Each structure stands twice: as structure tokens, then as C-alpha cells.
């Protein structure tokens, strides 16, 4: 339950200087997730890192990072950094100096060809999965030196002041790597089972449709329940796939499908596992303001943490504090369908109803949504409306 109600604001380094950090903290955000901040090549892919320890000089380099970290701390916000540790630029120092650390096109994995053997002349660095050639993939069955180097990268950002990590494509890295990473970087005491450096570990895994495709190609991919044996949070990519409209105007049906899937997550994931819900306001072009507000309410009120990308905060800001309070005070979540095309979301504590949120459908009610808050005396709730 530790991260229930946690709110994370994600932004790129080039947006950082324009943020009202104090305003974000006052609205209820507790974390800033910094992405696209490393020195990358000119491919346009922010994960095509040239150097895992170097901040892009266009954003002020090391001094710019330190200055931004200080601003976050002054505003009462904690900083996490987003890293992709499964791949990097083909022009990076790693690729040039240690080609044996990488997947090789047309060749067997390192563990089958000889872990410490150098690639044959003319061997080309490659990828496990299809996609643009802006990056090349690490082969985690290669030299143990690769693991040690990546552990040191995580420790480097820990020492720079990052209090958490969001790991992109974490499902394509062996689970044992993540177990060792958490023990080493968090400096787990084997006796007390406590970490000297407690950090927030969040994973962005693989969408279910992509997971099936990769596995059918013989690629080992971790499921989110597997990731939860190490990570505190995982991005809700499996839930998000159920919220993608199949046809224009189908959000109500998609939302029902999403709410039904929350039961599967609760029963199939480890006890206490928490997802990072996404408000989608910044990533679903063409949807109406009303639908953005509905998605925001569903994301804020559903179990788990919340992540909002820069540009999508307007639909979320009125909800953050109230929904976070509801999650903490009333951890039991359920939902039902009401007459008049209305979805009723409830939060209870010890079986007692404490909070209710309504998602209004299109047919019987005007555009918009309402949140029903608990009454001051625990009796008849007060109605706080926000119209679309």
C-alpha cells in the first residue's frame, strides 16, 4: 500500500525549466520523472544514449541536472530518472569498446558462442526485436562486466540525487539482473533485509500484444507479475491496451472493459502489487475534452499510483488531492453499472462506503462528470461538480 495514491509528473529535460514545480507540488504531485535527459546521438531517439552518465549539454549538462534537482527538492518534490538499460546508441563508447556485450546479427547469443569471445570480424551489432536501427541491444548472457557496468550506472544516478528509477523496456532484461541491481544499488543488508538506500523502482514493461509477438519469435520477455517480484510499480500498459478506442465514440465500452480488467490484475498479480495508471490526456490525440476528463477521473480514482505526462495535467489537477485522500482513507475499490448509462466507482474502508465517483455516459446526461465526496459528518455526501 506504500505507493497507493502516489502522483508522478513526467517531463523531458528540455521542458524542465518551464515547469511550475511549486504549483505541481501544491496540486498533489510528489515525484518528478525526468526523461530524455542523457546525451544521445542525432537519431532523434532519446534512448539512443551515447553516455549513460552524461546529461545532454543542450540542457545544461551536469550543472543543469544539479540545478533542476535542487529546484525539485525546494518545491518538496522527489526526483526519479527514466533509463533504458537494454539498449544504447550504436555509436556509444560501449558499442565501440565492448562489441562483445551486444546482440550480433545472425549469430547465437554470447552464452552459446562463448561468453568472453570477441565478435568475429565483420559482425554487426543488432537488436532482438524489430524496429528502427537507432539503437543496438545488450546481450545479457555476455560478460559479467556488462552487468557490473550497468549496476554502476544506476549507483551513479543514485549518488547524483535520484531517489527512484523508471526503467524502460525492463521486461527485456533478465529478472536476475534486476534482483541483483536492487540488492547492490539499494545496498541491501542481508541480516535486516533493509536497504541502506531505499529507492522507488518502477518498470515500464511490454504491451500484451507486443509480448505475445516477441515470445512467438523466441524472445524471452518478462510479464508484469514477474517484474513485480522486484519492482515496486509497473506501468499499466496492459490496462491501457484495453482503453484504446476500437472505433470513434466507443470510450464508454472501452472503459467498462478496463474496469473489468482491474479484477484480473488484483487476482493475478502478487499481493500488494501497484500499477502506475496513466491519464492519457497527453497521448490520445483527437479525443474530446469530456473524454479526457473521464479518463483522468478513472486513472486518479482507480487503485495504484498515477503518472501524468507534461501537457496532460489540466484534466488531472482538480482531482489529485481528493482522489489521493480517497485512496489512503478507503483502500477497497469496486465498481458497478447504474441506470442511465452511469458507471459507479466506490471506495470503502472496512466495508463502509466512504467515497463514490460517477462516470457519466453519453445518453442520459449532459457532457461532463461529477465526483461525490464524503460528507463532513460521514453522512450524506456533498456533490462537487466539474462540467465538461
Short mmCIF file of C-alpha atoms in Angstrom, two decimals:
data_model
loop_
_atom_site.label_atom_id
_atom_site.label_comp_id
_atom_site.label_asym_id
_atom_site.label_seq_id
_atom_site.Cartn_x
_atom_site.Cartn_y
_atom_site.Cartn_z
CA UNK A 1 0.00 0.00 0.00
CA UNK A 2 3.02 2.27 0.26
CA UNK A 3 2.60 3.84 -3.19
CA UNK A 4 -1.19 3.95 -3.32
CA UNK A 5 -2.13 7.47 -4.36
CA UNK A 6 1.41 8.48 -5.38
CA UNK A 7 1.34 11.04 -8.21
CA UNK A 8 4.24 11.31 -10.68
CA UNK A 9 4.72 14.09 -13.23
CA UNK A 10 6.87 13.04 -16.20
CA UNK A 11 8.71 15.55 -18.35
CA UNK A 12 11.66 15.79 -20.70
CA UNK A 13 14.73 17.75 -19.70
CA UNK A 14 14.02 20.47 -22.27
CA UNK A 15 10.68 21.16 -20.53
CA UNK A 16 12.10 21.25 -17.02
CA UNK A 17 12.95 24.96 -16.90
CA UNK A 18 9.37 25.92 -17.80
CA UNK A 19 7.67 23.92 -15.06
CA UNK A 20 5.91 25.45 -12.08
CA UNK A 21 7.33 22.92 -9.65
CA UNK A 22 5.78 24.51 -6.56
CA UNK A 23 2.40 24.51 -8.31
CA UNK A 24 2.75 20.82 -9.15
CA UNK A 25 3.62 20.00 -5.54
CA UNK A 26 0.70 22.07 -4.23
CA UNK A 27 -1.64 20.24 -6.61
CA UNK A 28 -0.63 16.89 -5.13
CA UNK A 29 2.30 15.59 -7.16
CA UNK A 30 5.05 14.01 -5.10
CA UNK A 31 7.50 12.99 -7.81
CA UNK A 32 9.06 14.34 -10.98
CA UNK A 33 10.15 11.71 -13.50
CA UNK A 34 12.86 13.08 -15.79
CA UNK A 35 13.12 11.54 -19.24
CA UNK A 36 15.14 12.31 -22.37
CA UNK A 37 17.98 13.93 -20.44
CA UNK A 38 21.00 11.81 -21.37
CA UNK A 39 23.48 12.71 -24.07
CA UNK A 40 22.09 10.87 -27.12
CA UNK A 41 23.14 10.67 -30.75
CA UNK A 42 21.46 12.61 -33.56
CA UNK A 43 18.98 9.85 -34.49
CA UNK A 44 16.13 11.56 -32.64
CA UNK A 45 15.67 8.56 -30.33
CA UNK A 46 16.15 9.73 -26.71
CA UNK A 47 17.09 6.17 -25.73
CA UNK A 48 19.98 6.10 -28.22
CA UNK A 49 22.31 7.08 -25.38
CA UNK A 50 25.91 7.90 -26.14
CA UNK A 51 26.86 8.05 -22.46
CA UNK A 52 24.74 6.83 -19.53
CA UNK A 53 26.48 9.19 -17.14
CA UNK A 54 26.35 12.40 -19.15
CA UNK A 55 23.48 14.89 -19.30
CA UNK A 56 22.95 16.41 -22.73
CA UNK A 57 24.88 19.71 -22.82
CA UNK A 58 21.91 21.32 -24.60
CA UNK A 59 20.09 21.09 -21.27
CA UNK A 60 22.91 22.49 -19.18
CA UNK A 61 24.85 19.26 -18.69
CA UNK A 62 25.72 18.17 -15.18
CA UNK A 63 25.17 21.66 -13.77
CA UNK A 64 21.71 21.82 -15.32
CA UNK A 65 20.75 18.49 -13.75
CA UNK A 66 22.03 19.55 -10.34
CA UNK A 67 20.19 22.85 -10.58
CA UNK A 68 16.92 21.12 -11.55
CA UNK A 69 17.31 18.61 -8.72
CA UNK A 70 17.73 21.48 -6.27
CA UNK A 71 14.57 23.15 -7.60
CA UNK A 72 12.62 19.90 -7.17
CA UNK A 73 13.83 19.47 -3.61
CA UNK A 74 12.99 23.10 -2.77
CA UNK A 75 9.46 22.51 -4.03
CA UNK A 76 9.11 19.34 -1.94
CA UNK A 77 9.28 17.01 -4.96
CA UNK A 78 11.37 13.85 -5.25
CA UNK A 79 13.17 13.06 -8.50
CA UNK A 80 13.26 9.81 -10.43
CA UNK A 81 15.06 9.31 -13.73
CA UNK A 82 13.91 7.27 -16.71
CA UNK A 83 16.56 4.97 -18.17
CA UNK A 84 16.61 2.31 -20.89
CA UNK A 85 19.27 -0.19 -19.83
CA UNK A 86 18.59 -2.78 -22.53
CA UNK A 87 19.93 -0.71 -25.46
CA UNK A 88 22.04 2.28 -26.45
CA UNK A 89 23.40 4.10 -29.49
CA UNK A 90 25.48 2.04 -31.96
CA UNK A 91 27.94 4.94 -31.76
CA UNK A 92 28.32 4.85 -27.99
CA UNK A 93 31.61 4.07 -26.27
CA UNK A 94 30.09 0.77 -25.14
CA UNK A 95 29.45 -0.30 -28.74
CA UNK A 96 32.90 0.78 -29.88
CA UNK A 97 34.92 -0.60 -26.96
CA UNK A 98 32.84 -3.65 -25.98
CA UNK A 99 31.09 -5.13 -29.03
CA UNK A 100 31.05 -8.47 -27.18
CA UNK A 101 28.37 -7.01 -24.88
CA UNK A 102 25.80 -6.79 -27.68
CA UNK A 103 23.40 -8.86 -29.71
CA UNK A 104 25.05 -9.74 -33.03
CA UNK A 105 23.06 -10.01 -36.22
CA UNK A 106 22.90 -13.59 -37.49
CA UNK A 107 24.86 -15.01 -34.56
CA UNK A 108 23.91 -17.00 -31.48
CA UNK A 109 23.74 -15.36 -28.05
CA UNK A 110 27.03 -14.97 -26.22
CA UNK A 111 26.24 -17.78 -23.79
CA UNK A 112 26.11 -20.19 -26.75
CA UNK A 113 29.08 -18.87 -28.74
CA UNK A 114 31.34 -18.24 -25.73
CA UNK A 115 30.67 -15.50 -23.23
CA UNK A 116 34.04 -13.77 -23.42
CA UNK A 117 34.78 -14.33 -27.09
CA UNK A 118 35.10 -11.22 -29.21
CA UNK A 119 32.75 -10.98 -32.20
CA UNK A 120 34.07 -12.36 -35.46
CA UNK A 121 35.43 -9.82 -37.97
CA UNK A 122 32.62 -8.07 -39.80
CA UNK A 123 30.00 -8.93 -37.17
CA UNK A 124 27.25 -6.32 -36.94
CA UNK A 125 25.61 -5.21 -33.71
CA UNK A 126 21.87 -5.81 -33.76
CA UNK A 127 18.54 -5.91 -31.94
CA UNK A 128 16.36 -8.64 -30.50
CA UNK A 129 13.11 -7.08 -31.63
CA UNK A 130 12.08 -5.39 -34.88
CA UNK A 131 12.17 -1.64 -35.09
CA UNK A 132 14.31 1.30 -36.14
CA UNK A 133 18.06 0.78 -36.12
CA UNK A 134 18.65 3.83 -33.92
CA UNK A 135 19.75 1.57 -31.06
CA UNK A 136 21.52 -1.75 -30.52
CA UNK A 137 20.64 -4.23 -27.77
CA UNK A 138 22.78 -5.53 -24.97
CA UNK A 139 23.24 -9.30 -24.73
CA UNK A 140 22.82 -10.01 -21.02
CA UNK A 141 24.28 -13.51 -21.44
CA UNK A 142 27.65 -11.95 -22.31
CA UNK A 143 30.48 -10.91 -20.00
CA UNK A 144 29.59 -10.30 -16.33
CA UNK A 145 31.38 -6.98 -16.83
CA UNK A 146 28.25 -5.69 -18.61
CA UNK A 147 26.13 -6.31 -15.52
CA UNK A 148 28.68 -4.67 -13.25
CA UNK A 149 28.86 -1.62 -15.53
CA UNK A 150 25.09 -1.15 -15.60
CA UNK A 151 24.87 -1.59 -11.83
CA UNK A 152 27.40 1.22 -11.54
CA UNK A 153 25.29 3.42 -13.85
CA UNK A 154 22.31 3.06 -11.51
CA UNK A 155 24.52 3.76 -8.49
CA UNK A 156 25.88 6.84 -10.27
CA UNK A 157 22.41 8.41 -10.60
CA UNK A 158 21.53 7.37 -7.05
CA UNK A 159 24.59 9.28 -5.86
CA UNK A 160 23.65 12.24 -8.07
CA UNK A 161 20.41 12.58 -6.08
CA UNK A 162 17.84 10.47 -7.94
CA UNK A 163 15.52 8.75 -5.47
CA UNK A 164 13.89 6.43 -7.97
CA UNK A 165 14.14 4.84 -11.39
CA UNK A 166 11.63 4.27 -14.17
CA UNK A 167 13.16 1.57 -16.37
CA UNK A 168 12.00 1.49 -19.98
CA UNK A 169 11.58 -1.99 -21.52
CA UNK A 170 12.51 -3.64 -18.23
CA UNK A 171 10.78 -6.83 -19.40
CA UNK A 172 13.55 -7.47 -21.96
CA UNK A 173 16.22 -7.75 -19.26
CA UNK A 174 16.71 -10.95 -17.20
CA UNK A 175 14.91 -10.96 -13.87
CA UNK A 176 18.08 -11.99 -12.07
CA UNK A 177 19.74 -8.79 -13.29
CA UNK A 178 17.01 -6.71 -11.64
CA UNK A 179 17.26 -8.74 -8.41
CA UNK A 180 20.99 -8.11 -8.21
CA UNK A 181 20.59 -4.47 -9.26
CA UNK A 182 18.15 -3.74 -6.46
CA UNK A 183 20.32 -5.51 -3.88
CA UNK A 184 23.52 -3.79 -4.99
CA UNK A 185 22.24 -0.29 -5.75
CA UNK A 186 19.92 -0.20 -2.75
CA UNK A 187 22.70 -1.80 -0.68
CA UNK A 188 20.53 -4.43 0.92
CA UNK A 189 21.63 -5.53 4.37
CA UNK A 190 21.36 -9.35 4.31
CA UNK A 191 20.68 -9.50 8.04
CA UNK A 192 17.94 -6.91 8.45
CA UNK A 193 16.69 -7.21 4.82
CA UNK A 194 16.63 -3.42 4.72
CA UNK A 195 18.15 -1.16 2.09
CA UNK A 196 20.66 1.50 3.06
CA UNK A 197 19.48 3.48 0.03
CA UNK A 198 15.74 2.86 -0.31
CA UNK A 199 14.71 3.84 -3.83
CA UNK A 200 11.49 3.71 -5.83
CA UNK A 201 11.85 1.07 -8.54
CA UNK A 202 9.30 1.39 -11.36
CA UNK A 203 9.23 -0.62 -14.58
CA UNK A 204 7.77 0.01 -17.98
CA UNK A 205 7.26 -3.48 -19.34
CA UNK A 206 5.78 -4.61 -22.65
CA UNK A 207 2.27 -4.22 -24.04
CA UNK A 208 0.46 -7.59 -24.09
CA UNK A 209 0.11 -7.63 -27.88
CA UNK A 210 3.84 -6.98 -28.29
CA UNK A 211 4.71 -9.51 -25.58
CA UNK A 212 2.91 -12.28 -27.46
CA UNK A 213 4.56 -11.29 -30.72
CA UNK A 214 8.03 -11.28 -29.18
CA UNK A 215 7.52 -14.60 -27.42
CA UNK A 216 6.29 -16.18 -30.66
CA UNK A 217 9.62 -15.07 -32.17
CA UNK A 218 11.51 -16.91 -29.43
CA UNK A 219 12.41 -13.81 -27.41
CA UNK A 220 12.31 -14.11 -23.61
CA UNK A 221 10.03 -11.39 -22.23
CA UNK A 222 9.08 -10.91 -18.60
CA UNK A 223 5.42 -10.46 -17.68
CA UNK A 224 4.37 -7.70 -15.30
CA UNK A 225 3.68 -10.18 -12.46
CA UNK A 226 7.30 -11.35 -12.82
CA UNK A 227 8.57 -7.76 -12.72
CA UNK A 228 6.63 -7.18 -9.50
CA UNK A 229 8.85 -9.66 -7.71
CA UNK A 230 11.49 -6.91 -7.84
CA UNK A 231 9.84 -3.62 -8.79
CA UNK A 232 7.56 -1.50 -6.59
CA UNK A 233 5.47 -0.25 -9.52
CA UNK A 234 4.84 -1.19 -13.14
CA UNK A 235 3.30 0.96 -15.84
CA UNK A 236 -0.28 -0.04 -16.62
CA UNK A 237 0.42 -0.97 -20.24
CA UNK A 238 -1.86 -4.00 -20.05
CA UNK A 239 -4.74 -1.86 -18.77
CA UNK A 240 -4.02 0.89 -21.30
CA UNK A 241 -4.38 -1.57 -24.16
CA UNK A 242 -7.98 -2.12 -23.10
CA UNK A 243 -8.69 1.60 -23.10
CA UNK A 244 -7.67 2.21 -26.69
CA UNK A 245 -10.87 3.03 -28.61
CA UNK A 246 -11.64 0.42 -31.25
CA UNK A 247 -13.91 2.86 -33.06
CA UNK A 248 -14.83 6.52 -32.67
CA UNK A 249 -17.23 7.11 -29.79
CA UNK A 250 -16.60 3.78 -28.02
CA UNK A 251 -14.95 5.12 -24.86
CA UNK A 252 -17.84 4.03 -22.61
CA UNK A 253 -17.48 0.39 -23.72
CA UNK A 254 -13.69 0.57 -23.53
CA UNK A 255 -13.90 1.97 -20.01
CA UNK A 256 -16.08 -0.93 -18.90
CA UNK A 257 -13.57 -3.37 -20.38
CA UNK A 258 -10.79 -1.57 -18.49
CA UNK A 259 -12.65 -1.66 -15.16
CA UNK A 260 -13.39 -5.35 -15.61
CA UNK A 261 -9.68 -5.98 -16.17
CA UNK A 262 -8.76 -4.40 -12.82
CA UNK A 263 -10.15 -7.54 -11.17
CA UNK A 264 -7.75 -9.68 -13.21
CA UNK A 265 -4.82 -7.52 -12.11
CA UNK A 266 -5.87 -7.76 -8.48
CA UNK A 267 -6.10 -11.55 -8.57
CA UNK A 268 -3.19 -12.45 -10.88
CA UNK A 269 -0.56 -10.02 -9.62
CA UNK A 270 1.31 -10.54 -6.33
CA UNK A 271 -0.42 -9.24 -3.21
CA UNK A 272 0.35 -5.56 -2.75
CA UNK A 273 1.46 -5.01 -6.35
CA UNK A 274 0.78 -1.47 -7.57
CA UNK A 275 0.30 -0.24 -11.11
CA UNK A 276 1.05 3.23 -12.47
CA UNK A 277 -2.17 4.45 -14.04
CA UNK A 278 -1.89 6.95 -16.86
CA UNK A 279 -4.38 9.74 -17.51
CA UNK A 280 -3.75 9.50 -21.28
CA UNK A 281 -4.63 13.16 -21.76
CA UNK A 282 -1.34 13.85 -23.49
CA UNK A 283 -1.24 10.69 -25.54
CA UNK A 284 -4.64 10.27 -27.18
CA UNK A 285 -4.91 12.89 -29.86
CA UNK A 286 -8.32 13.74 -31.20
CA UNK A 287 -10.41 12.81 -28.17
CA UNK A 288 -12.80 15.33 -26.69
CA UNK A 289 -12.27 17.30 -23.51
CA UNK A 290 -15.09 15.34 -21.90
CA UNK A 291 -13.40 12.03 -22.67
CA UNK A 292 -10.08 13.32 -21.37
CA UNK A 293 -11.78 14.24 -18.10
CA UNK A 294 -13.43 10.82 -17.85
CA UNK A 295 -10.09 9.09 -18.39
CA UNK A 296 -8.46 11.38 -15.85
CA UNK A 297 -11.05 10.53 -13.22
CA UNK A 298 -10.76 6.80 -13.92
CA UNK A 299 -6.96 6.97 -13.63
CA UNK A 300 -6.98 9.07 -10.45
CA UNK A 301 -9.66 7.06 -8.65
CA UNK A 302 -8.52 3.54 -9.68
CA UNK A 303 -6.12 1.60 -7.43
CA UNK A 304 -2.43 2.39 -7.71
CA UNK A 305 -0.18 5.32 -8.47
CA UNK A 306 -0.69 7.92 -11.20
CA UNK A 307 1.61 9.26 -13.89
CA UNK A 308 0.86 12.34 -15.95
CA UNK A 309 2.96 13.41 -18.91
CA UNK A 310 3.74 17.07 -19.40
CA UNK A 311 0.88 18.68 -21.29
CA UNK A 312 -1.77 16.40 -19.84
CA UNK A 313 -2.06 17.88 -16.37
CA UNK A 314 -5.06 20.18 -16.91
CA UNK A 315 -7.60 17.35 -16.75
CA UNK A 316 -5.95 15.89 -13.64
CA UNK A 317 -5.12 18.85 -11.40
CA UNK A 318 -8.65 19.27 -9.95
CA UNK A 319 -8.67 15.62 -8.89
CA UNK A 320 -5.30 14.78 -7.44
CA UNK A 321 -5.60 15.64 -3.77
CA UNK A 322 -9.17 14.41 -3.37
CA UNK A 323 -8.52 11.09 -5.09
CA UNK A 324 -5.24 10.55 -3.26
CA UNK A 325 -7.05 11.15 0.04
CA UNK A 326 -9.74 8.69 -1.00
CA UNK A 327 -7.15 6.02 -1.82
CA UNK A 328 -5.40 6.39 1.52
CA UNK A 329 -8.54 6.54 3.66
CA UNK A 330 -10.57 3.96 1.74
CA UNK A 331 -8.29 1.35 0.08
CA UNK A 332 -11.08 -1.05 -1.00
CA UNK A 333 -12.09 -0.34 -4.62
CA UNK A 334 -15.11 -1.63 -6.53
CA UNK A 335 -17.39 -0.51 -9.35
CA UNK A 336 -20.83 -1.19 -10.75
CA UNK A 337 -23.17 -0.06 -13.52
CA UNK A 338 -26.05 2.22 -12.67
CA UNK A 339 -29.20 3.02 -14.62
CA UNK A 340 -28.88 5.79 -17.15
CA UNK A 341 -25.52 4.70 -18.59
CA UNK A 342 -23.56 5.63 -15.46
CA UNK A 343 -20.53 3.82 -14.02
CA UNK A 344 -20.29 3.99 -10.24
CA UNK A 345 -16.82 3.73 -8.67
CA UNK A 346 -16.64 3.17 -4.91
CA UNK A 347 -14.00 3.25 -2.21
CA UNK A 348 -14.62 1.60 1.14
CA UNK A 349 -12.81 1.12 4.41
CA UNK A 350 -13.67 -1.93 6.48
CA UNK A 351 -16.72 -2.46 4.30
CA UNK A 352 -18.03 1.04 5.00
CA UNK A 353 -18.63 3.25 1.95
CA UNK A 354 -16.52 6.39 2.10
CA UNK A 355 -16.17 7.78 -1.43
CA UNK A 356 -18.10 7.48 -4.67
CA UNK A 357 -17.22 8.72 -8.15
CA UNK A 358 -19.58 8.65 -11.12
CA UNK A 359 -18.56 8.37 -14.75
CA UNK A 360 -21.46 9.64 -16.80
CA UNK A 361 -22.32 8.13 -20.15
CA UNK A 362 -23.48 9.99 -23.20
CA UNK A 363 -27.16 9.14 -23.47
CA UNK A 364 -29.00 10.36 -20.37
CA UNK A 365 -26.77 13.09 -19.02
CA UNK A 366 -25.10 16.23 -20.36
CA UNK A 367 -21.37 16.06 -21.17
CA UNK A 368 -19.15 16.11 -18.10
CA UNK A 369 -18.63 14.22 -14.90
CA UNK A 370 -19.17 14.64 -11.18
CA UNK A 371 -17.32 13.45 -8.12
CA UNK A 372 -19.29 12.70 -4.99
CA UNK A 373 -17.20 13.43 -1.91
CA UNK A 374 -17.71 12.14 1.60
CA UNK A 375 -19.77 14.43 3.79
CA UNK A 376 -18.05 16.24 6.63
CA UNK A 377 -20.05 14.30 9.22
CA UNK A 378 -19.84 10.97 7.42
CA UNK A 379 -23.49 11.27 6.45
CA UNK A 380 -24.97 12.44 3.15
CA UNK A 381 -22.06 13.23 0.81
CA UNK A 382 -21.63 16.60 -0.76
CA UNK A 383 -21.69 16.88 -4.53
CA UNK A 384 -18.76 18.63 -6.17
CA UNK A 385 -19.30 19.02 -9.88
CA UNK A 386 -16.88 19.78 -12.67
CA UNK A 387 -18.57 20.09 -16.03
CA UNK A 388 -17.07 19.37 -19.42
#
